[in-house]
Amino acid sequence: EKYLFELMESQSQLKPYMEKEKNSKETPFTFYLVGQKDRTQNWHIPIVYAKDLNNNKYSVEEVLQRIIQTNENHMEINGLINNVSQKIFAIIQYYYPGIYEIGLKYTLNENGQLYFHSNCSIFGIIKDLSEWNISVCRKIVWWPIELMSKMIKNQSPLDAPNDELDEFAGALKIDQFASQSRKISKSGAEGYKHTVWVKIKAYENDNMEIQAPKGIMNNTLILPTEIQFGVKKEHCKVHINEKSISTIRYNSYHYPIEIQVSGYLIEKMHIPIDFVYQLEIVENKVILGPTIGLLLGEKNQLYNPNYMEKYSDRLGEYEKFGGLVIAFSSRSVDWNEKIVYGMVYDPVQKHWRYDSAPIPAALYRRNFHQHQERIKHLMDLTNKQLFNSYHFKKSDLYLLQNEPEIQEHLPITHLLQKVDELIQFTHLHHKIILKPVSLSRGRGIFILEKYLHQGEGYILHDYRKKIRVRHLIHDYKALIGMLKSLEILDQDYLFQKYIPLLKVKNRSFDVRVVMQKANISKWICTGIECRVAGENEDLTNIARGGGAMTLEEVILQANLTLSYSKIHNNILKLFHSFFDFMERKEGHFAEFGIDIALDEEGYPWILEANIFPSFKGFKKMDYDTYLKIRYQPLVYAVHLQGFIVSQEEESTDEVYHQNKSYL
């Protein structure tokens, strides 16, 4: 739309029909038309119709009859709309020849002046026509099938045998388009969905009932008989009020439609009524949502409003999706009633409060110290929409050494089982790093190197505290004694070859890449930071005094022969293999912080893949990127449930699809 307006502004003949500024007053009539192109690149306009402020639909002739009573100069409005539209089609054809179908929208102000408003959704026009003029609707819906069929047969669409089309129409049941279009794919695939933003008002009634205004159910012939909120489902009755909704066209989070729900249903379903929800109709069911759960650890006594403030910055885009966000422990679940008790986010007061709700339909796991049977039960109840379901540890990365496409980017790594193997490995590679299997953020790390000038001597660097401690060790026996005294042999450790890191101003750095799910089949890169080590430090962790820089900055300062774009592409190629493998695993993953080392040749090595990453560097370096990373898991949870995220822009970051292609 932005580019279309820019192109139109360059055409003097179209400038008179472009609004200089948006009129604050509502226009009495809005005109819609469909443009469809044939194989010879000629545009046709099968329909032009109008809607008034009450969403009533009219033919252009009916509108003209009303206008004639006040101003006879508007008899040519139909021809004017067609003439302006053909000029717009000519621009589209020149700059975007791949577009074959488009909807255009015009406004008619109080003075009778016609202005081009915007392009608009074909789906929206089809919905209008399916309710008003089904014969024209059928013609528009059939056009792409006819065009495609005749492209294949290399003949004109007008030559189509009627019996073929009738047979195809019967198979598709085209007259039932309106009801079919409201069905929602469980996989979260994009498509037309009838979604309404609603606000709930309680009324006294001892039955399971909902009263909704006319139009909210999208003219559903069969009223729903069930309501779902989170994973909880109950039978209910839906009554339609005859009073129509004049604000349906402006319906949004800020302009929700009020529905009345009986007090008994609210109590039975544990519905907090002071939020704005999205309401969808799927077959015979009313679905209220989205419902998002932050699954915390077992120490539920810790989770109070003050504790939860650290999660508040994740709700910065709440108004794009609305619904319920509740944080809870698996210990606080009523499994029989499918109800959780925890901390609910109040978007009006901007704080957390104690409340209850059904088990949410999508769960974002924030802690890995939970009873595994409870996690399994939650996965079953949410149809596996509990993401970050498995704690991916350093030892899991070690197991990927047998994957051909990944092993070339993994430093040689072994689990610490025998001291002799560790010492032999140290002699072979001279410098190695020891990492605890279960800890992150640089905790519990040691670096062991062979002290070449002292015969059998070793140096053990202890990074467990803020001040690095160096142990000078004389020989093999003393090394074993030191490892025992530090209790390294009593814990789960792995050891790997130390990668000589590329340096900036004589400081080592590594690269943290944050990859997150956008929807069920697409990973996006939401941030890249380089963590530069402090002076005289081997470790780059921010917690140890490291700093954050952009990848482009460090590549430029490192004086590499490889360009930034080449290194950037190598990293993406590596992730191509990594996430293709991860999608084949059983766990439901949606977020990774992957640490990569660039060696002195600019070659990428995977050091860690953390499912629970820290974003301190992004917070210091680029706060907008930090917030974007914080928002994304909740956006993903909304998409999992099939609800919309309004005003969402396409990401310009690297995208990895499961079909092994980059966009």
XYZ file of C-alpha atoms in Angstrom:
663
model
C 0.000 0.000 0.000
C 2.840 2.386 0.876
C 4.510 1.818 -2.512
C 1.198 2.095 -4.359
C 0.545 5.519 -2.834
C 4.066 6.676 -3.728
C 3.569 5.554 -7.329
C 0.176 7.271 -7.552
C 1.607 10.536 -6.225
C 3.995 10.545 -9.182
C 1.021 10.520 -11.590
C -0.495 14.001 -12.015
C -3.748 12.548 -13.373
C -4.318 10.648 -10.110
C -3.369 13.337 -7.594
C -6.867 14.922 -7.525
C -8.272 11.618 -6.265
C -5.855 11.200 -3.376
C -6.790 12.514 0.048
C -4.358 15.166 1.248
C -5.004 14.043 4.812
C -7.325 11.518 6.398
C -10.729 13.010 7.118
C -11.582 12.771 10.807
C -15.311 12.616 9.973
C -16.870 9.331 8.973
C -17.772 9.283 5.292
C -21.384 8.387 4.410
C -20.435 5.816 1.771
C -17.414 3.621 1.106
C -17.051 1.991 -2.330
C -15.356 -1.341 -2.965
C -14.385 -3.001 -6.183
C -12.504 -6.062 -7.340
C -9.949 -5.998 -10.135
C -9.103 -9.287 -11.847
C -6.699 -9.759 -14.743
C -6.992 -12.258 -17.586
C -4.242 -14.107 -19.452
C -3.925 -11.257 -21.948
C -3.023 -8.851 -19.087
C -6.307 -6.937 -19.354
C -7.980 -5.906 -16.099
C -11.715 -6.423 -15.553
C -13.961 -5.116 -12.783
C -16.650 -7.714 -11.995
C -18.207 -5.782 -9.107
C -18.456 -2.315 -7.580
C -20.592 -1.910 -4.476
C -20.930 0.424 -1.499
C -21.374 0.244 2.272
C -22.797 2.885 4.577
C -21.880 3.616 8.193
C -24.153 0.809 9.415
C -22.409 -1.725 7.180
C -25.446 -1.970 4.893
C -24.534 -2.847 1.303
C -25.776 -1.156 -1.881
C -25.229 -1.248 -5.601
C -23.713 1.894 -7.085
C -27.074 2.690 -8.724
C -28.793 2.652 -5.323
C -26.219 5.050 -3.939
C -26.600 7.332 -6.965
C -30.354 7.535 -6.461
C -29.732 8.873 -2.968
C -27.087 11.348 -4.150
C -29.213 12.687 -7.030
C -31.697 14.072 -4.539
C -29.064 16.544 -3.335
C -26.565 16.944 -6.171
C -27.084 15.923 -9.808
C -23.370 16.278 -10.631
C -22.626 12.838 -9.294
C -24.312 10.795 -12.025
C -20.907 9.860 -13.427
C -19.506 8.417 -10.189
C -19.663 4.838 -11.479
C -17.699 5.726 -14.590
C -15.265 7.783 -12.514
C -14.520 4.858 -10.188
C -13.899 2.603 -13.189
C -11.714 5.190 -14.927
C -9.519 5.892 -11.868
C -9.258 2.185 -11.113
C -8.041 1.346 -14.617
C -5.281 3.962 -14.215
C -4.291 2.343 -10.906
C -4.341 -1.092 -12.561
C -2.000 0.232 -15.258
C 0.508 1.274 -12.561
C 0.222 -2.111 -10.845
C 0.664 -3.918 -14.154
C 3.843 -1.958 -14.913
C 5.524 -2.291 -11.525
C 3.976 -5.527 -10.182
C 3.015 -7.726 -13.172
C 2.703 -10.768 -10.900
C -0.433 -9.363 -9.227
C -3.581 -10.739 -10.870
C -6.240 -9.805 -8.326
C -6.737 -6.875 -5.972
C -9.450 -5.048 -4.064
C -9.668 -1.231 -4.086
C -11.493 1.037 -1.677
C -12.822 4.566 -2.268
C -14.503 7.073 0.046
C -17.172 9.610 -0.782
C -17.122 12.588 1.567
C -20.016 14.816 2.629
C -19.359 17.180 -0.292
C -19.673 14.333 -2.775
C -15.949 14.208 -3.593
C -14.497 10.809 -4.443
C -11.089 9.795 -3.046
C -8.988 6.669 -3.335
C -8.581 5.271 0.175
C -6.489 2.068 -0.042
C -6.252 -1.393 -1.422
C -8.201 -3.964 0.623
C -8.563 -7.661 1.324
C -10.184 -9.891 -1.296
C -11.273 -12.129 1.574
C -13.162 -9.225 3.134
C -14.941 -8.479 -0.153
C -15.865 -12.150 -0.613
C -17.301 -12.175 2.895
C -19.426 -9.115 2.079
C -20.678 -10.648 -1.161
C -21.399 -14.048 0.350
C -23.852 -12.282 2.662
C -25.304 -9.949 0.004
C -24.903 -11.231 -3.583
C -23.919 -14.883 -3.769
C -23.967 -15.051 -7.580
C -21.283 -12.343 -7.889
C -19.404 -13.941 -4.999
C -19.356 -17.261 -6.889
C -18.039 -15.519 -9.996
C -15.162 -13.870 -8.094
C -14.226 -17.007 -6.189
C -14.280 -19.050 -9.396
C -12.093 -16.674 -11.374
C -8.652 -17.957 -10.208
C -9.706 -21.574 -10.750
C -10.948 -20.831 -14.256
C -7.851 -18.786 -15.073
C -5.464 -21.443 -13.804
C -7.336 -24.236 -15.528
C -7.193 -22.473 -18.889
C -3.559 -21.458 -18.441
C -2.783 -25.144 -18.134
C -4.936 -26.016 -21.155
C -3.687 -22.932 -23.046
C -7.157 -21.728 -23.911
C -9.388 -18.836 -22.923
C -11.240 -19.121 -19.606
C -14.434 -18.188 -21.448
C -14.247 -21.453 -23.410
C -14.609 -23.555 -20.266
C -17.177 -26.355 -20.601
C -20.003 -25.683 -18.170
C -20.247 -29.294 -17.072
C -16.595 -29.264 -15.967
C -17.134 -26.150 -13.874
C -20.373 -27.469 -12.411
C -18.664 -30.700 -11.384
C -15.789 -28.776 -9.783
C -18.225 -26.424 -8.036
C -20.088 -29.372 -6.564
C -16.840 -30.813 -5.208
C -15.838 -27.519 -3.591
C -19.368 -26.641 -2.390
C -18.727 -23.039 -3.321
C -22.099 -21.840 -1.992
C -20.919 -22.777 1.459
C -17.851 -20.559 1.203
C -18.854 -18.262 4.063
C -19.124 -21.063 6.613
C -16.024 -22.895 5.384
C -13.863 -19.789 5.519
C -14.289 -19.515 9.265
C -12.655 -22.849 10.022
C -9.253 -22.552 11.685
C -6.333 -24.833 11.003
C -4.943 -26.411 14.168
C -1.449 -26.059 12.737
C -1.780 -22.289 12.880
C -1.636 -21.935 9.087
C -2.637 -18.552 7.717
C -6.092 -18.198 6.247
C -9.329 -16.244 6.589
C -10.637 -16.445 10.145
C -13.630 -14.699 11.676
C -12.111 -13.101 14.770
C -13.867 -10.579 17.001
C -12.403 -8.561 19.870
C -14.753 -8.755 22.853
C -15.218 -7.430 26.368
C -17.202 -9.516 28.844
C -20.034 -8.204 31.003
C -21.425 -10.499 33.665
C -25.144 -10.861 34.360
C -26.987 -12.842 37.006
C -28.045 -16.226 35.672
C -27.659 -19.762 36.959
C -27.314 -21.295 33.495
C -24.300 -21.670 31.194
C -25.236 -18.892 28.767
C -23.773 -16.265 26.467
C -25.733 -13.380 24.980
C -24.121 -11.832 21.907
C -25.295 -9.006 19.622
C -26.403 -9.685 16.073
C -23.467 -9.908 13.658
C -20.835 -11.131 16.081
C -21.346 -14.729 14.991
C -20.810 -13.815 11.338
C -24.320 -15.013 10.390
C -23.602 -18.537 11.603
C -26.701 -20.611 10.884
C -26.044 -23.135 13.660
C -25.297 -21.519 16.992
C -22.369 -22.871 19.029
C -23.141 -25.275 21.852
C -19.747 -25.310 23.556
C -17.248 -22.812 24.952
C -13.495 -23.299 25.282
C -11.238 -21.115 27.402
C -7.691 -22.433 27.692
C -7.937 -26.234 27.726
C -11.239 -26.188 29.623
C -14.420 -26.910 27.659
C -18.040 -26.746 28.799
C -21.446 -26.942 27.151
C -23.329 -23.657 26.935
C -26.165 -21.896 25.141
C -25.597 -18.905 22.889
C -28.421 -16.399 22.452
C -28.296 -13.739 19.721
C -29.730 -10.299 20.461
C -31.576 -8.678 17.593
C -29.718 -5.423 18.174
C -27.066 -5.159 15.460
C -23.555 -3.795 15.980
C -22.694 -0.539 14.280
C -19.050 -0.670 15.439
C -18.125 -4.079 13.977
C -16.082 -2.462 11.185
C -13.930 -0.651 13.787
C -13.620 -3.689 16.021
C -10.166 -3.923 17.617
C -8.487 -4.274 20.989
C -9.362 -0.654 21.755
C -12.923 -0.989 20.373
C -14.130 -4.371 21.623
C -17.726 -5.558 21.315
C -19.498 -6.271 24.569
C -20.919 -9.733 25.108
C -22.878 -10.778 28.165
C -21.902 -13.964 29.962
C -23.814 -15.536 32.820
C -22.223 -15.375 36.238
C -22.470 -19.140 36.556
C -20.490 -19.707 33.333
C -17.835 -17.172 34.395
C -17.474 -18.900 37.746
C -17.439 -22.382 36.235
C -14.841 -21.454 33.601
C -12.749 -19.167 35.890
C -12.829 -16.332 33.319
C -11.290 -13.012 34.484
C -13.738 -10.504 32.996
C -11.662 -7.306 33.076
C -9.629 -8.140 29.944
C -10.170 -7.802 26.196
C -10.255 -11.189 24.468
C -10.397 -12.499 20.944
C -13.450 -14.628 20.174
C -13.522 -17.161 17.353
C -16.170 -19.600 16.160
C -14.926 -23.006 15.075
C -17.704 -25.359 14.001
C -20.010 -25.547 17.049
C -17.570 -24.021 19.531
C -16.888 -20.536 20.910
C -13.162 -20.175 21.608
C -12.069 -17.362 23.916
C -8.425 -16.406 24.046
C -5.578 -16.278 23.625
C -4.525 -17.876 26.898
C -0.782 -17.937 27.593
C 0.936 -19.583 30.534
C 4.400 -18.868 31.911
C 5.313 -22.183 33.499
C 7.531 -21.451 36.500
C 9.427 -23.735 38.901
C 8.317 -25.774 41.880
C 8.929 -23.056 44.498
C 5.520 -21.514 44.079
C 5.801 -19.753 47.448
C 8.266 -17.334 45.788
C 5.957 -16.113 43.060
C 4.443 -12.849 44.309
C 3.689 -9.547 42.515
C 7.151 -8.150 43.251
C 8.902 -11.261 41.917
C 6.844 -11.152 38.718
C 7.892 -7.603 37.817
C 10.909 -8.991 35.947
C 8.458 -10.501 33.432
C 6.504 -7.290 32.835
C 8.685 -6.091 29.945
C 7.554 -9.156 27.975
C 4.048 -7.654 27.788
C 4.995 -4.502 25.853
C 2.962 -5.636 22.811
C 0.055 -7.088 24.778
C -2.483 -4.847 23.022
C -1.668 -6.567 19.735
C -3.219 -9.832 20.934
C -4.979 -9.327 24.292
C -6.298 -12.256 26.292
C -4.979 -13.872 29.460
C -1.366 -14.235 30.612
C -0.896 -16.232 33.815
C 2.314 -17.405 35.518
C 2.047 -20.505 37.667
C 3.825 -23.529 39.094
C 2.897 -27.079 38.146
C 2.343 -27.598 41.881
C -0.568 -25.114 41.730
C -2.786 -27.039 39.304
C -6.193 -28.514 40.059
C -5.912 -31.438 37.664
C -9.533 -32.548 38.029
C -10.984 -29.126 37.173
C -8.056 -28.187 34.857
C -7.591 -24.915 36.764
C -4.307 -23.184 37.662
C -3.695 -20.729 40.490
C -0.991 -18.139 40.018
C -0.143 -14.584 39.006
C -2.261 -12.945 36.285
C -0.974 -9.900 34.402
C -3.321 -6.922 34.568
C -2.682 -4.825 31.421
C -4.619 -1.823 32.747
C -2.879 -1.518 36.101
C 0.407 -2.832 34.618
C 0.991 -5.227 37.480
C 0.546 -8.869 38.502
C -2.167 -10.132 40.827
C -3.205 -13.421 42.404
C -5.944 -15.137 40.373
C -7.071 -18.401 38.808
C -7.818 -19.525 35.263
C -8.035 -22.708 33.194
C -4.774 -24.318 32.128
C -3.723 -22.047 29.215
C -3.820 -23.389 25.662
C -0.121 -22.553 25.103
C 2.628 -22.767 27.730
C 6.069 -21.119 27.724
C 8.308 -23.137 30.019
C 10.515 -20.839 32.077
C 12.096 -23.326 34.485
C 13.416 -26.867 34.236
C 13.148 -27.921 37.878
C 9.708 -29.508 37.678
C 8.223 -32.932 38.219
C 8.499 -34.637 34.836
C 5.149 -36.406 35.127
C 3.411 -33.044 35.537
C 5.171 -31.701 32.448
C 4.054 -34.740 30.445
C 0.482 -34.259 31.656
C 0.518 -30.579 30.640
C 1.873 -31.481 27.214
C -0.990 -33.919 26.709
C -3.639 -31.440 27.878
C -2.328 -28.665 25.586
C -1.873 -30.975 22.583
C 1.914 -30.490 22.849
C 1.643 -26.704 22.814
C 4.061 -26.504 25.722
C 7.245 -25.152 24.203
C 10.802 -25.383 25.467
C 9.503 -28.735 26.656
C 12.939 -30.301 27.044
C 16.023 -28.838 28.726
C 18.626 -28.908 25.956
C 21.957 -29.189 27.765
C 25.633 -29.105 26.844
C 25.651 -32.904 26.822
C 22.913 -32.883 24.139
C 25.134 -30.738 21.947
C 27.921 -33.241 22.533
C 25.671 -35.998 21.118
C 25.372 -34.093 17.824
C 28.976 -34.938 16.993
C 27.640 -37.858 14.957
C 25.550 -35.600 12.718
C 27.630 -35.156 9.530
C 26.426 -31.631 8.697
C 26.983 -30.343 12.241
C 30.041 -32.222 13.480
C 32.396 -30.112 11.361
C 31.385 -27.091 13.449
C 31.614 -28.726 16.877
C 34.872 -28.687 18.838
C 35.998 -32.202 19.780
C 34.175 -32.920 23.039
C 34.076 -35.781 25.564
C 32.217 -36.494 28.778
C 34.554 -36.594 31.765
C 34.545 -40.198 32.929
C 38.229 -41.114 33.339
C 41.021 -38.779 34.419
C 43.507 -40.526 32.123
C 41.375 -39.615 29.085
C 41.291 -35.977 30.210
C 45.070 -35.786 30.649
C 45.738 -37.565 27.353
C 43.374 -35.100 25.607
C 45.226 -32.171 27.234
C 48.581 -33.475 25.977
C 47.149 -33.824 22.488
C 45.559 -30.330 22.232
C 47.665 -28.439 24.830
C 44.713 -26.302 25.968
C 41.214 -27.501 26.814
C 38.101 -26.191 28.530
C 36.022 -28.001 31.168
C 32.299 -27.157 31.413
C 29.655 -28.368 33.868
C 26.830 -30.097 32.023
C 23.957 -28.351 33.813
C 25.186 -24.794 34.469
C 25.156 -21.734 32.202
C 26.404 -18.110 32.032
C 30.039 -19.170 32.481
C 29.499 -20.764 35.892
C 31.752 -23.633 36.958
C 34.169 -23.344 34.025
C 37.859 -24.322 34.151
C 40.556 -24.032 31.509
C 43.393 -26.552 31.656
C 46.578 -26.127 29.659
C 49.868 -27.921 29.381
C 52.664 -25.783 30.811
C 55.178 -26.422 28.044
C 58.164 -24.864 29.841
C 57.865 -27.023 32.942
C 58.054 -30.583 31.653
C 54.984 -32.323 33.099
C 53.515 -29.129 34.569
C 49.972 -27.795 34.075
C 48.040 -24.569 34.629
C 44.437 -24.821 35.788
C 42.407 -21.596 35.460
C 39.451 -21.497 37.867
C 36.592 -19.212 36.690
C 34.024 -20.122 39.329
C 34.351 -16.757 41.062
C 34.638 -13.222 39.739
C 38.394 -13.251 40.306
C 40.175 -15.835 38.193
C 42.421 -18.179 40.175
C 45.452 -19.819 38.514
C 46.723 -23.100 39.926
C 50.291 -24.029 38.921
C 50.509 -27.823 39.056
C 53.819 -29.708 38.963
C 52.878 -33.099 37.558
C 50.276 -35.697 36.750
C 49.663 -36.843 40.358
C 49.283 -33.273 41.618
C 46.764 -32.578 38.857
C 44.612 -35.529 39.925
C 44.753 -34.327 43.515
C 43.725 -30.810 42.475
C 40.776 -32.085 40.392
C 39.591 -34.114 43.387
C 39.953 -31.228 45.842
C 37.917 -28.967 43.532
C 35.263 -31.726 43.294
C 35.419 -31.687 39.504
C 35.510 -35.490 39.395
C 32.357 -35.717 41.528
C 30.212 -33.702 39.102
C 29.003 -34.073 35.507
C 31.583 -32.300 33.357
C 32.557 -32.413 29.725
C 35.826 -31.282 28.221
C 36.554 -29.989 24.757
C 39.313 -28.566 22.645
C 39.872 -24.869 23.318
C 39.200 -22.811 20.182
C 41.603 -19.875 19.725
C 39.097 -17.068 19.323
C 39.307 -14.236 16.876
C 40.314 -11.076 18.731
C 39.403 -7.402 18.722
C 42.084 -5.141 20.197
C 43.709 -8.233 21.652
C 40.455 -9.285 23.347
C 38.693 -12.550 22.534
C 35.031 -12.519 21.583
C 32.279 -14.976 20.762
C 28.929 -14.520 19.033
C 25.517 -15.094 20.570
C 22.721 -15.610 18.070
C 19.126 -15.686 19.275
C 16.825 -17.860 17.176
C 13.099 -17.942 17.953
C 9.998 -19.444 16.422
C 7.692 -17.106 14.496
C 5.118 -19.838 13.900
C 5.001 -23.614 13.944
C 7.304 -24.020 10.925
C 9.473 -20.906 10.779
C 12.527 -19.825 12.797
C 13.658 -16.195 12.765
C 16.895 -14.611 13.916
C 15.827 -11.938 16.403
C 19.284 -10.782 17.471
C 23.044 -11.188 17.092
C 25.544 -9.828 19.590
C 29.276 -10.270 20.044
C 30.492 -10.625 23.608
C 33.991 -9.270 23.958
C 36.104 -10.537 26.865
C 37.459 -8.232 29.525
C 41.172 -7.526 29.765
C 43.292 -10.635 30.407
C 40.192 -12.830 30.257
C 39.596 -15.965 28.202
C 35.851 -16.067 28.916
C 33.523 -13.622 27.187
C 30.523 -13.782 29.528
C 28.955 -10.398 30.325
C 28.831 -11.485 33.969
C 32.657 -11.617 33.972
C 33.105 -8.068 32.757
C 32.748 -8.665 29.040
C 31.196 -6.092 26.706
C 28.749 -6.265 23.808
C 29.316 -5.189 20.189
C 27.624 -5.839 16.867
C 28.923 -8.548 14.553
C 29.703 -5.999 11.858
C 31.746 -3.897 14.279
C 33.960 -6.756 15.425
C 34.508 -8.114 11.909
C 35.637 -4.693 10.721
C 38.000 -4.269 13.674
C 39.387 -7.809 13.494
C 41.062 -7.127 10.107
C 39.895 -10.400 8.574
C 40.301 -11.209 4.909
C 36.701 -12.522 4.911
C 33.918 -9.951 4.625
C 31.116 -9.450 7.129
C 28.543 -10.758 4.623
C 30.563 -13.929 4.014
C 30.857 -14.698 7.737
C 27.203 -13.822 8.244
C 26.176 -16.257 5.487
C 28.393 -18.990 6.948
C 26.589 -18.628 10.280
C 23.190 -18.875 8.571
C 24.299 -21.956 6.670
C 25.313 -23.570 9.936
C 21.912 -22.790 11.491
C 20.259 -24.294 8.441
C 21.705 -27.667 9.445
C 21.214 -27.208 13.179
C 17.518 -26.334 13.077
C 16.746 -28.893 10.407
C 18.035 -31.450 12.906
C 16.201 -29.893 15.875
C 12.860 -30.007 14.065
C 13.234 -33.782 13.770
C 13.585 -34.198 17.525
C 10.609 -34.989 19.732
C 10.778 -31.894 21.943
C 8.880 -28.698 21.168
C 11.569 -26.007 20.885
C 10.860 -22.334 20.228
C 13.898 -20.398 21.482
C 17.652 -20.873 21.453
C 20.587 -18.725 22.387
C 23.454 -20.223 20.404
C 27.032 -19.287 21.238
C 29.444 -19.438 18.340
C 33.193 -18.993 18.301
C 34.882 -17.546 15.245
C 38.399 -18.830 15.002
C 41.268 -16.820 13.584
C 40.147 -17.751 10.056
C 36.562 -16.622 10.667
C 35.261 -20.204 10.705
C 32.193 -20.696 12.993
C 32.244 -23.234 15.848
C 29.203 -24.010 17.997
C 30.142 -23.722 21.652
C 26.753 -23.907 23.356
C 23.067 -24.077 22.463
C 21.077 -22.765 25.401
C 17.299 -23.075 25.587
C 17.208 -20.599 28.478
C 19.561 -17.832 27.288
C 20.477 -14.553 28.956
C 19.984 -11.290 27.029
C 22.065 -8.879 29.139
C 24.294 -7.909 26.225
C 21.333 -6.994 24.015
C 19.840 -4.957 26.853
C 22.992 -2.824 26.993
C 23.760 -2.737 23.282
C 20.324 -2.374 21.647
C 17.309 -2.075 23.935
C 14.809 -2.301 21.063
C 16.293 -5.633 19.978
C 16.236 -6.791 23.588
C 12.509 -6.039 23.832
C 11.810 -7.710 20.505
C 13.461 -10.886 21.804
C 11.457 -10.680 25.029
C 8.146 -10.260 23.166
C 8.582 -13.033 20.610
C 7.732 -16.132 22.720
C 4.341 -14.651 23.646
C 3.677 -13.759 20.007
C 4.526 -17.354 19.096
C 2.134 -18.625 21.793
C -0.654 -16.547 20.192
C 0.080 -17.989 16.732
C 0.048 -21.525 18.138
C -3.573 -20.989 19.164
C -4.652 -19.594 15.784
C -5.396 -16.106 17.113
C -4.220 -12.911 15.428
C -1.425 -10.509 16.308
C -2.645 -7.180 14.964
C -0.476 -4.691 13.071
C 2.265 -7.261 12.801
C 5.017 -6.416 10.356
C 6.996 -8.973 8.453
C 10.409 -9.555 9.950
C 13.359 -8.354 7.897
C 15.713 -10.693 9.748
C 16.999 -13.961 8.442
C 14.309 -16.598 8.286
C 14.788 -20.343 8.196
C 11.944 -22.503 6.960
C 11.734 -26.248 7.338
C 11.795 -26.547 3.556
C 15.494 -25.634 3.788
C 15.252 -22.236 2.161
C 16.350 -18.834 3.375
C 14.338 -15.661 2.944
